[in-house]
GROMACS .gro file of N, CA and C in nm:
model
  375
    1MET      N    1 -16.442   3.377  -4.552
    1MET     CA    2 -16.377   3.254  -4.409
    1MET      C    3 -16.419   3.142  -4.515
    2GLN      N    4 -16.335   3.041  -4.469
    2GLN     CA    5 -16.386   2.901  -4.526
    2GLN      C    6 -16.290   2.826  -4.450
    3PRO      N    7 -16.332   2.664  -4.405
    3PRO     CA    8 -16.217   2.601  -4.329
    3PRO      C    9 -16.144   2.536  -4.435
    4ASP      N   10 -16.033   2.462  -4.389
    4ASP     CA   11 -15.888   2.455  -4.472
    4ASP      C   12 -15.933   2.352  -4.594
    5TRP      N   13 -16.017   2.279  -4.567
    5TRP     CA   14 -16.058   2.146  -4.650
    5TRP      C   15 -16.152   2.226  -4.792
    6TYR      N   16 -16.216   2.280  -4.774
    6TYR     CA   17 -16.295   2.339  -4.865
    6TYR      C   18 -16.244   2.362  -5.008
    7PRO      N   19 -16.130   2.455  -5.012
    7PRO     CA   20 -16.090   2.457  -5.147
    7PRO      C   21 -16.062   2.318  -5.248
    8ALA      N   22 -16.026   2.256  -5.191
    8ALA     CA   23 -16.007   2.110  -5.258
    8ALA      C   24 -16.130   2.061  -5.288
    9TRP      N   25 -16.230   2.045  -5.168
    9TRP     CA   26 -16.335   1.992  -5.183
    9TRP      C   27 -16.445   2.076  -5.314
   10ARG      N   28 -16.436   2.195  -5.279
   10ARG     CA   29 -16.499   2.271  -5.406
   10ARG      C   30 -16.440   2.239  -5.530
   11ASP      N   31 -16.293   2.225  -5.569
   11ASP     CA   32 -16.239   2.193  -5.690
   11ASP      C   33 -16.282   2.038  -5.713
   12GLU      N   34 -16.280   1.956  -5.650
   12GLU     CA   35 -16.353   1.826  -5.679
   12GLU      C   36 -16.458   1.834  -5.742
   13ALA      N   37 -16.562   1.910  -5.668
   13ALA     CA   38 -16.691   1.910  -5.718
   13ALA      C   39 -16.703   1.993  -5.826
   14ILE      N   40 -16.621   2.083  -5.878
   14ILE     CA   41 -16.652   2.119  -5.958
   14ILE      C   42 -16.601   2.014  -6.112
   15GLU      N   43 -16.503   1.961  -6.115
   15GLU     CA   44 -16.460   1.837  -6.176
   15GLU      C   45 -16.566   1.756  -6.183
   16GLN      N   46 -16.622   1.719  -6.041
   16GLN     CA   47 -16.735   1.618  -6.097
   16GLN      C   48 -16.884   1.684  -6.199
   17LEU      N   49 -16.893   1.829  -6.182
   17LEU     CA   50 -16.958   1.892  -6.254
   17LEU      C   51 -16.962   1.897  -6.405
   18LYS      N   52 -16.840   1.906  -6.414
   18LYS     CA   53 -16.774   1.936  -6.539
   18LYS      C   54 -16.789   1.808  -6.627
   19ALA      N   55 -16.780   1.678  -6.564
   19ALA     CA   56 -16.793   1.524  -6.588
   19ALA      C   57 -16.918   1.524  -6.647
   20LYS      N   58 -17.007   1.552  -6.547
   20LYS     CA   59 -17.167   1.550  -6.564
   20LYS      C   60 -17.221   1.632  -6.672
   21ASN      N   61 -17.150   1.741  -6.692
   21ASN     CA   62 -17.212   1.851  -6.797
   21ASN      C   63 -17.161   1.746  -6.944
   22ALA      N   64 -17.024   1.716  -6.941
   22ALA     CA   65 -17.015   1.646  -7.052
   22ALA      C   66 -17.083   1.507  -7.081
   23ARG      N   67 -17.115   1.429  -7.002
   23ARG     CA   68 -17.230   1.322  -7.006
   23ARG      C   69 -17.333   1.351  -7.070
   24LEU      N   70 -17.371   1.471  -7.045
   24LEU     CA   71 -17.491   1.546  -7.081
   24LEU      C   72 -17.524   1.543  -7.182
   25LYS      N   73 -17.376   1.647  -7.230
   25LYS     CA   74 -17.370   1.665  -7.397
   25LYS      C   75 -17.357   1.553  -7.482
   26LYS      N   76 -17.259   1.473  -7.403
   26LYS     CA   77 -17.291   1.341  -7.514
   26LYS      C   78 -17.404   1.264  -7.538
   27ASP      N   79 -17.473   1.236  -7.419
   27ASP     CA   80 -17.595   1.168  -7.411
   27ASP      C   81 -17.729   1.211  -7.468
   28LEU      N   82 -17.741   1.338  -7.423
   28LEU     CA   83 -17.880   1.398  -7.483
   28LEU      C   84 -17.836   1.541  -7.550
   29HIS      N   85 -17.728   1.542  -7.601
   29HIS     CA   86 -17.679   1.662  -7.714
   29HIS      C   87 -17.713   1.831  -7.672
   30LEU      N   88 -17.680   1.806  -7.513
   30LEU     CA   89 -17.713   1.956  -7.480
   30LEU      C   90 -17.602   2.053  -7.554
   31GLY      N   91 -17.642   2.154  -7.582
   31GLY     CA   92 -17.572   2.270  -7.604
   31GLY      C   93 -17.576   2.237  -7.766
   32SER      N   94 -17.628   2.159  -7.816
   32SER     CA   95 -17.660   2.138  -7.978
   32SER      C   96 -17.815   2.200  -8.004
   33TRP      N   97 -17.898   2.186  -7.921
   33TRP     CA   98 -18.043   2.231  -7.963
   33TRP      C   99 -18.067   2.378  -7.993
   34LEU      N  100 -18.098   2.408  -8.102
   34LEU     CA  101 -18.128   2.562  -8.157
   34LEU      C  102 -18.187   2.642  -8.033
   35ARG      N  103 -18.266   2.572  -7.967
   35ARG     CA  104 -18.373   2.658  -7.850
   35ARG      C  105 -18.364   2.602  -7.760
   36TYR      N  106 -18.404   2.701  -7.634
   36TYR     CA  107 -18.420   2.627  -7.478
   36TYR      C  108 -18.530   2.738  -7.434
   37ASP      N  109 -18.646   2.655  -7.368
   37ASP     CA  110 -18.736   2.767  -7.309
   37ASP      C  111 -18.720   2.708  -7.137
   38TYR      N  112 -18.736   2.813  -7.073
   38TYR     CA  113 -18.807   2.756  -6.928
   38TYR      C  114 -18.921   2.801  -6.880
   39ASP      N  115 -18.973   2.749  -6.773
   39ASP     CA  116 -19.107   2.790  -6.723
   39ASP      C  117 -19.118   2.783  -6.607
   40LEU      N  118 -19.080   2.869  -6.513
   40LEU     CA  119 -19.079   2.884  -6.402
   40LEU      C  120 -19.188   2.835  -6.342
   41THR      N  121 -19.325   2.863  -6.331
   41THR     CA  122 -19.429   2.813  -6.291
   41THR      C  123 -19.434   2.629  -6.293
   42ALA      N  124 -19.402   2.598  -6.397
   42ALA     CA  125 -19.382   2.448  -6.393
   42ALA      C  126 -19.260   2.384  -6.338
   43GLY      N  127 -19.136   2.417  -6.352
   43GLY     CA  128 -19.020   2.413  -6.331
   43GLY      C  129 -18.935   2.326  -6.393
   44THR      N  130 -18.995   2.359  -6.554
   44THR     CA  131 -18.917   2.297  -6.630
   44THR      C  132 -18.816   2.351  -6.726
   45LEU      N  133 -18.719   2.292  -6.789
   45LEU     CA  134 -18.633   2.334  -6.924
   45LEU      C  135 -18.653   2.257  -7.017
   46LEU      N  136 -18.718   2.309  -7.136
   46LEU     CA  137 -18.710   2.220  -7.261
   46LEU      C  138 -18.619   2.297  -7.356
   47PHE      N  139 -18.577   2.185  -7.455
   47PHE     CA  140 -18.498   2.199  -7.515
   47PHE      C  141 -18.532   2.140  -7.672
   48SER      N  142 -18.564   2.240  -7.723
   48SER     CA  143 -18.602   2.216  -7.892
   48SER      C  144 -18.528   2.235  -8.009
   49GLN      N  145 -18.595   2.185  -8.112
   49GLN     CA  146 -18.491   2.210  -8.253
   49GLN      C  147 -18.639   2.189  -8.359
   50ASP      N  148 -18.664   2.305  -8.434
   50ASP     CA  149 -18.749   2.316  -8.528
   50ASP      C  150 -18.885   2.283  -8.482
   51GLY      N  151 -18.925   2.338  -8.348
   51GLY     CA  152 -19.032   2.316  -8.310
   51GLY      C  153 -19.070   2.190  -8.232
   52VAL      N  154 -18.991   2.106  -8.219
   52VAL     CA  155 -18.964   1.961  -8.155
   52VAL      C  156 -18.878   1.966  -8.061
   53ALA      N  157 -18.952   1.907  -7.914
   53ALA     CA  158 -18.900   1.907  -7.788
   53ALA      C  159 -18.806   1.782  -7.769
   54LYS      N  160 -18.644   1.828  -7.769
   54LYS     CA  161 -18.598   1.669  -7.773
   54LYS      C  162 -18.544   1.634  -7.634
   55VAL      N  163 -18.523   1.750  -7.557
   55VAL     CA  164 -18.535   1.696  -7.418
   55VAL      C  165 -18.585   1.787  -7.303
   56VAL      N  166 -18.671   1.757  -7.167
   56VAL     CA  167 -18.752   1.817  -7.087
   56VAL      C  168 -18.708   1.771  -6.961
   57THR      N  169 -18.660   1.846  -6.876
   57THR     CA  170 -18.659   1.813  -6.753
   57THR      C  171 -18.691   1.933  -6.629
   58GLU      N  172 -18.688   1.881  -6.507
   58GLU     CA  173 -18.702   1.957  -6.406
   58GLU      C  174 -18.600   2.040  -6.379
   59ILE      N  175 -18.607   2.181  -6.328
   59ILE     CA  176 -18.505   2.250  -6.265
   59ILE      C  177 -18.517   2.278  -6.142
   60GLN      N  178 -18.402   2.315  -6.087
   60GLN     CA  179 -18.370   2.405  -5.987
   60GLN      C  180 -18.302   2.509  -5.986
   61ILE      N  181 -18.313   2.645  -5.919
   61ILE     CA  182 -18.266   2.774  -5.958
   61ILE      C  183 -18.109   2.792  -5.854
   62VAL      N  184 -18.003   2.838  -5.917
   62VAL     CA  185 -17.902   2.817  -5.817
   62VAL      C  186 -17.852   2.963  -5.789
   63GLY      N  187 -17.867   3.024  -5.897
   63GLY     CA  188 -17.851   3.158  -5.888
   63GLY      C  189 -17.844   3.241  -6.021
   64SER      N  190 -17.814   3.387  -5.978
   64SER     CA  191 -17.858   3.440  -6.108
   64SER      C  192 -17.708   3.553  -6.116
   65THR      N  193 -17.645   3.609  -6.251
   65THR     CA  194 -17.559   3.724  -6.231
   65THR      C  195 -17.606   3.831  -6.269
   66SER      N  196 -17.528   3.938  -6.240
   66SER     CA  197 -17.538   4.070  -6.333
   66SER      C  198 -17.450   4.138  -6.375
   67THR      N  199 -17.431   4.152  -6.503
   67THR     CA  200 -17.332   4.191  -6.567
   67THR      C  201 -17.308   4.344  -6.552
   68GLU      N  202 -17.423   4.413  -6.502
   68GLU     CA  203 -17.419   4.546  -6.477
   68GLU      C  204 -17.405   4.586  -6.345
   69ALA      N  205 -17.432   4.499  -6.260
   69ALA     CA  206 -17.356   4.501  -6.100
   69ALA      C  207 -17.266   4.405  -6.047
   70GLY      N  208 -17.189   4.337  -6.186
   70GLY     CA  209 -17.086   4.262  -6.152
   70GLY      C  210 -17.091   4.174  -6.039
   71ASN      N  211 -17.161   4.093  -6.036
   71ASN     CA  212 -17.199   4.045  -5.865
   71ASN      C  213 -17.272   3.868  -5.949
   72TRP      N  214 -17.308   3.818  -5.826
   72TRP     CA  215 -17.362   3.693  -5.835
   72TRP      C  216 -17.469   3.690  -5.712
   73LEU      N  217 -17.594   3.641  -5.755
   73LEU     CA  218 -17.706   3.659  -5.621
   73LEU      C  219 -17.717   3.505  -5.620
   74TRP      N  220 -17.716   3.425  -5.523
   74TRP     CA  221 -17.793   3.313  -5.461
   74TRP      C  222 -17.918   3.320  -5.488
   75ALA      N  223 -17.999   3.243  -5.568
   75ALA     CA  224 -18.147   3.208  -5.545
   75ALA      C  225 -18.210   3.174  -5.474
   76TRP      N  226 -18.149   3.155  -5.332
   76TRP     CA  227 -18.230   3.152  -5.218
   76TRP      C  228 -18.249   3.306  -5.150
   77ALA      N  229 -18.155   3.401  -5.234
   77ALA     CA  230 -18.196   3.526  -5.183
   77ALA      C  231 -18.262   3.589  -5.251
   78ASN      N  232 -18.315   3.533  -5.367
   78ASN     CA  233 -18.390   3.644  -5.455
   78ASN      C  234 -18.549   3.603  -5.447
   79SER      N  235 -18.599   3.713  -5.408
   79SER     CA  236 -18.712   3.691  -5.356
   79SER      C  237 -18.853   3.677  -5.465
   80SER      N  238 -18.780   3.706  -5.603
   80SER     CA  239 -18.910   3.699  -5.711
   80SER      C  240 -18.881   3.581  -5.756
   81LEU      N  241 -18.802   3.459  -5.728
   81LEU     CA  242 -18.811   3.341  -5.780
   81LEU      C  243 -18.910   3.276  -5.685
   82PRO      N  244 -18.952   3.173  -5.758
   82PRO     CA  245 -19.049   3.039  -5.692
   82PRO      C  246 -18.974   2.963  -5.580
   83SER      N  247 -19.034   2.957  -5.443
   83SER     CA  248 -18.967   2.881  -5.343
   83SER      C  249 -18.911   2.764  -5.361
   84GLU      N  250 -19.037   2.677  -5.466
   84GLU     CA  251 -19.001   2.554  -5.477
   84GLU      C  252 -18.916   2.495  -5.558
   85LEU      N  253 -18.872   2.617  -5.638
   85LEU     CA  254 -18.733   2.585  -5.716
   85LEU      C  255 -18.617   2.582  -5.665
   86LEU      N  256 -18.559   2.641  -5.514
   86LEU     CA  257 -18.469   2.684  -5.463
   86LEU      C  258 -18.412   2.569  -5.367
   87SER      N  259 -18.503   2.464  -5.361
   87SER     CA  260 -18.447   2.386  -5.245
   87SER      C  261 -18.321   2.358  -5.232
   88ASP      N  262 -18.239   2.322  -5.358
   88ASP     CA  263 -18.076   2.267  -5.373
   88ASP      C  264 -18.038   2.394  -5.356
   89ALA      N  265 -18.085   2.521  -5.370
   89ALA     CA  266 -18.024   2.607  -5.347
   89ALA      C  267 -17.975   2.665  -5.198
   90LYS      N  268 -18.095   2.610  -5.163
   90LYS     CA  269 -18.089   2.639  -4.998
   90LYS      C  270 -18.037   2.551  -4.886
   91LEU      N  271 -17.980   2.417  -4.976
   91LEU     CA  272 -17.932   2.322  -4.890
   91LEU      C  273 -17.781   2.386  -4.899
   92VAL      N  274 -17.745   2.441  -5.022
   92VAL     CA  275 -17.575   2.520  -5.050
   92VAL      C  276 -17.612   2.640  -4.925
   93ARG      N  277 -17.677   2.669  -4.924
   93ARG     CA  278 -17.674   2.768  -4.772
   93ARG      C  279 -17.659   2.737  -4.637
   94SER      N  280 -17.720   2.620  -4.621
   94SER     CA  281 -17.752   2.546  -4.527
   94SER      C  282 -17.572   2.473  -4.467
   95PHE      N  283 -17.524   2.445  -4.594
   95PHE     CA  284 -17.381   2.367  -4.590
   95PHE      C  285 -17.314   2.482  -4.551
   96GLY      N  286 -17.308   2.595  -4.636
   96GLY     CA  287 -17.228   2.681  -4.612
   96GLY      C  288 -17.202   2.749  -4.460
   97GLU      N  289 -17.340   2.781  -4.410
   97GLU     CA  290 -17.352   2.842  -4.261
   97GLU      C  291 -17.312   2.728  -4.164
   98GLN      N  292 -17.302   2.601  -4.159
   98GLN     CA  293 -17.290   2.504  -4.085
   98GLN      C  294 -17.141   2.469  -4.084
   99ASN      N  295 -17.090   2.476  -4.216
   99ASN     CA  296 -16.924   2.502  -4.196
   99ASN      C  297 -16.840   2.619  -4.236
  100GLY      N  298 -16.925   2.695  -4.203
  100GLY     CA  299 -16.822   2.847  -4.209
  100GLY      C  300 -16.799   2.883  -4.358
  101ILE      N  301 -16.870   2.859  -4.445
  101ILE     CA  302 -16.810   2.856  -4.596
  101ILE      C  303 -16.906   3.041  -4.655
  102ASP      N  304 -16.812   3.138  -4.619
  102ASP     CA  305 -16.869   3.264  -4.665
  102ASP      C  306 -16.952   3.252  -4.802
  103GLU      N  307 -16.873   3.234  -4.883
  103GLU     CA  308 -16.938   3.247  -5.021
  103GLU      C  309 -17.016   3.145  -5.082
  104LEU      N  310 -17.068   3.049  -4.977
  104LEU     CA  311 -17.187   3.009  -5.004
  104LEU      C  312 -17.321   3.051  -4.917
  105ALA      N  313 -17.286   3.115  -4.809
  105ALA     CA  314 -17.383   3.175  -4.723
  105ALA      C  315 -17.410   3.315  -4.732
  106GLN      N  316 -17.345   3.368  -4.779
  106GLN     CA  317 -17.359   3.547  -4.842
  106GLN      C  318 -17.460   3.519  -4.958
  107ALA      N  319 -17.549   3.602  -4.944
  107ALA     CA  320 -17.638   3.644  -5.070
  107ALA      C  321 -17.565   3.679  -5.184
  108TYR      N  322 -17.471   3.764  -5.226
  108TYR     CA  323 -17.404   3.838  -5.321
  108TYR      C  324 -17.234   3.792  -5.293
  109ALA      N  325 -17.213   3.781  -5.422
  109ALA     CA  326 -17.064   3.721  -5.434
  109ALA      C  327 -17.006   3.814  -5.577
  110THR      N  328 -16.899   3.886  -5.519
  110THR     CA  329 -16.833   3.981  -5.667
  110THR      C  330 -16.727   3.909  -5.702
  111ASP      N  331 -16.676   3.807  -5.644
  111ASP     CA  332 -16.561   3.740  -5.706
  111ASP      C  333 -16.566   3.688  -5.814
  112ALA      N  334 -16.544   3.684  -5.919
  112ALA     CA  335 -16.561   3.622  -6.067
  112ALA      C  336 -16.513   3.495  -6.080
  113ASP      N  337 -16.386   3.455  -6.002
  113ASP     CA  338 -16.337   3.302  -5.999
  113ASP      C  339 -16.473   3.222  -5.947
  114MET      N  340 -16.519   3.282  -5.842
  114MET     CA  341 -16.630   3.203  -5.773
  114MET      C  342 -16.763   3.172  -5.856
  115ARG      N  343 -16.793   3.284  -5.896
  115ARG     CA  344 -16.902   3.286  -6.006
  115ARG      C  345 -16.880   3.156  -6.113
  116TRP      N  346 -16.761   3.196  -6.157
  116TRP     CA  347 -16.731   3.077  -6.281
  116TRP      C  348 -16.734   2.988  -6.259
  117LYS      N  349 -16.709   2.927  -6.126
  117LYS     CA  350 -16.698   2.792  -6.066
  117LYS      C  351 -16.836   2.724  -6.019
  118TRP      N  352 -16.926   2.815  -5.988
  118TRP     CA  353 -17.035   2.785  -5.983
  118TRP      C  354 -17.140   2.793  -6.116
  119LEU      N  355 -17.082   2.873  -6.199
  119LEU     CA  356 -17.185   2.861  -6.322
  119LEU      C  357 -17.121   2.771  -6.439
  120VAL      N  358 -17.018   2.678  -6.385
  120VAL     CA  359 -16.978   2.564  -6.492
  120VAL      C  360 -17.100   2.465  -6.509
  121GLY      N  361 -17.153   2.460  -6.414
  121GLY     CA  362 -17.285   2.364  -6.440
  121GLY      C  363 -17.354   2.423  -6.524
  122ASN      N  364 -17.366   2.524  -6.574
  122ASN     CA  365 -17.439   2.562  -6.681
  122ASN      C  366 -17.392   2.594  -6.792
  123SER      N  367 -17.284   2.537  -6.811
  123SER     CA  368 -17.191   2.566  -6.926
  123SER      C  369 -17.238   2.450  -7.065
  124VAL      N  370 -17.323   2.403  -7.081
  124VAL     CA  371 -17.367   2.282  -7.180
  124VAL      C  372 -17.383   2.375  -7.327
  125ARG      N  373 -17.403   2.499  -7.309
  125ARG     CA  374 -17.450   2.560  -7.462
  125ARG      C  375 -17.366   2.519  -7.515
   0.00000   0.00000   0.00000
């Protein structure tokens, strides 16, 4: 279930996300550093090369995929994640609930196309 305006809105959001990723790749060389590490306690993501930190940033967790189960789980539905890293994901859920958008308001998704669209934000590798 979704409102009529949602597919076009989602497609535009995805295009904006692709443009932002391209800018990060160009300006900060994301995707070129040999290593990345995340610290869920500190809420940070660190990109490095040869033991030298190149980019350090704060993170929010959107969700996770399971190749075994073939699904996507929104971060807000994952009780093993630190709640302070879920505020943006919770906003997505609230937006989905307020606007009748099931793929944003239900914990799991199995639609591979939907997962790809939301994971495009993580494709700077």
